[in-house]
Tab-separated table of C-alpha atoms in Angstrom:
chain	number	residue	atom	x	y	z
A	10	MET	CA	133.390	94.575	72.629
A	11	ASN	CA	136.328	93.078	74.610
A	12	CYS	CA	137.822	93.914	77.981
A	13	GLU	CA	141.273	95.907	77.601
A	14	ARG	CA	142.766	94.259	80.497
A	15	CYS	CA	141.892	90.551	79.955
A	16	GLN	CA	140.850	90.512	76.408
A	17	GLU	CA	137.540	88.503	77.227
A	18	HIS	CA	134.268	89.576	75.595
A	19	ILE	CA	131.973	92.086	77.397
A	20	PRO	CA	128.275	91.581	76.629
A	21	GLU	CA	126.504	94.784	75.734
A	22	GLY	CA	125.850	97.060	78.832
A	23	GLU	CA	128.047	95.368	81.284
A	24	SER	CA	131.248	97.305	80.755
A	25	TYR	CA	132.896	99.660	83.328
A	26	ASP	CA	135.220	102.582	82.523
A	27	HIS	CA	138.364	102.976	84.532
A	28	ARG	CA	141.078	105.395	83.753
A	29	GLY	CA	140.119	105.495	80.140
A	30	LYS	CA	140.053	101.674	79.523
A	31	THR	CA	136.877	99.548	78.996
A	32	LEU	CA	136.958	96.691	81.369
A	33	CYS	CA	134.812	93.722	82.346
A	34	GLU	CA	133.278	93.324	85.782
A	35	ASP	CA	136.153	91.085	87.194
A	36	CYS	CA	138.869	93.329	85.981
A	37	TYR	CA	137.041	96.454	87.032
A	38	ILE	CA	137.031	94.898	90.734
A	39	GLY	CA	140.546	93.915	90.566
A	40	ALA	CA	141.561	97.572	89.351
A	41	MET	CA	139.461	99.146	92.226
A	42	GLN	CA	140.686	96.583	95.053
A	43	PRO	CA	143.956	94.838	94.096
A	44	PRO	CA	144.787	91.768	96.433
A	45	LYS	CA	147.429	92.823	98.793
A	46	THR	CA	150.064	90.126	99.392
A	47	CYS	CA	150.755	91.339	102.763
A	48	ASP	CA	147.364	90.922	104.468
A	49	VAL	CA	147.322	89.242	107.768
A	50	ALA	CA	143.573	88.550	107.818
A	51	ALA	CA	143.881	87.047	104.245
A	52	VAL	CA	146.774	84.783	105.330
A	53	HIS	CA	144.719	83.716	108.379
A	54	SER	CA	141.638	83.065	106.376
A	55	ALA	CA	143.418	81.078	103.634
A	56	LYS	CA	145.167	78.909	106.190
A	57	ALA	CA	142.018	78.277	107.913
A	58	HIS	CA	140.060	77.436	104.723
A	59	ARG	CA	142.724	75.067	103.486
A	60	GLU	CA	143.186	73.370	106.890
A	61	SER	CA	139.277	72.911	107.077
A	62	LEU	CA	139.626	71.184	103.643
A	63	GLY	CA	142.621	69.149	104.471
A	64	LEU	CA	144.546	70.840	101.614
A	65	LYS	CA	148.299	70.857	101.691
A	66	GLY	CA	151.012	71.985	99.493
A	67	THR	CA	149.837	72.941	96.110
A	68	GLU	CA	146.479	70.968	96.484
A	69	GLY	CA	143.490	73.306	95.711
A	70	LEU	CA	145.403	75.713	93.554
A	71	THR	CA	144.797	76.490	89.882
A	72	ASP	CA	146.863	75.199	87.181
A	73	LEU	CA	148.673	78.378	86.841
A	74	GLN	CA	149.297	78.729	90.670
A	75	LYS	CA	150.930	75.219	90.515
A	76	LYS	CA	153.086	75.694	87.620
A	77	LEU	CA	154.347	79.261	89.037
A	78	TYR	CA	155.113	77.447	92.596
A	79	THR	CA	156.875	74.553	90.773
A	80	TYR	CA	158.824	76.795	88.564
A	81	ILE	CA	160.085	78.793	91.669
A	82	GLN	CA	160.615	75.688	93.588
A	83	ASP	CA	162.732	74.123	90.667
A	84	ASN	CA	164.819	77.183	90.298
A	85	GLY	CA	165.282	78.004	93.833
A	86	LYS	CA	164.049	81.712	93.326
A	87	ALA	CA	162.574	83.736	90.407
A	88	THR	CA	162.045	87.568	89.905
A	89	LYS	CA	158.443	88.740	89.156
A	90	GLN	CA	159.854	89.885	85.867
A	91	GLU	CA	161.292	86.388	85.195
A	92	LEU	CA	157.872	84.760	85.882
A	93	ALA	CA	156.128	87.374	83.823
A	94	ASP	CA	158.446	86.881	80.796
A	95	TYR	CA	158.411	82.882	81.352
A	96	PHE	CA	154.465	82.576	81.671
A	97	LYS	CA	153.615	85.482	79.248
A	98	LEU	CA	151.631	87.228	82.326
A	99	PRO	CA	150.791	90.775	82.529
A	100	ALA	CA	152.073	92.281	85.640
A	101	TRP	CA	148.562	92.725	87.277
A	102	GLU	CA	147.988	88.769	86.725
A	103	LEU	CA	151.203	87.918	88.250
A	104	GLU	CA	150.474	90.127	91.358
A	105	ASN	CA	146.995	88.381	91.802
A	106	GLN	CA	148.655	84.782	91.481
A	107	PHE	CA	151.519	85.922	93.839
A	108	ALA	CA	149.015	87.116	96.448
A	109	THR	CA	147.209	83.928	96.429
A	110	LEU	CA	150.479	82.018	97.023
A	111	ARG	CA	151.533	84.358	99.515
A	112	HIS	CA	148.258	84.038	101.494
A	113	CYS	CA	148.649	80.196	101.541
A	114	GLU	CA	152.312	80.805	102.776
A	115	LEU	CA	153.658	78.945	99.743
A	116	VAL	CA	155.710	81.741	98.240
A	117	LYS	CA	157.092	84.964	99.743
A	118	GLY	CA	159.325	87.843	98.542
A	119	GLN	CA	162.812	87.932	99.674
A	120	LYS	CA	165.618	90.413	99.039
A	121	ILE	CA	168.887	88.986	97.904
A	122	GLY	CA	171.667	91.459	97.170
A	123	ASN	CA	169.945	94.452	95.480
A	124	GLU	CA	166.980	92.390	93.941
A	125	ILE	CA	163.753	91.206	95.310
A	126	TYR	CA	163.052	87.213	94.533
A	127	LEU	CA	160.002	85.236	95.019
A	128	VAL	CA	161.103	82.134	97.115
A	129	CYS	CA	159.155	79.173	98.575
A	130	PHE	CA	158.455	79.295	102.176
């Protein structure tokens, strides 16, 4: 059986039911406790961890996080829908990636006119 969220194979007996969907453990945890972009403790923790490892900029990020950051940086701004469409990401996955980039203080949300954009710090 496959997870209805990420489509990964779920070994027998290791699935979770959430709102009528069969999920793997990672997706179940993500559905129950999604990352919060505006989390002061997470920002402090991410900054301290990165500093202790000597990481700067996009060092230490996943390839997808680097690509999202570069796209925003190259274009000056991007909506979540634009990023989801360009990278073919479901909304929940984009939110997870944005939370990490926000915690590392690389990307933030900014209202321009009537639209919310993701922009670089």
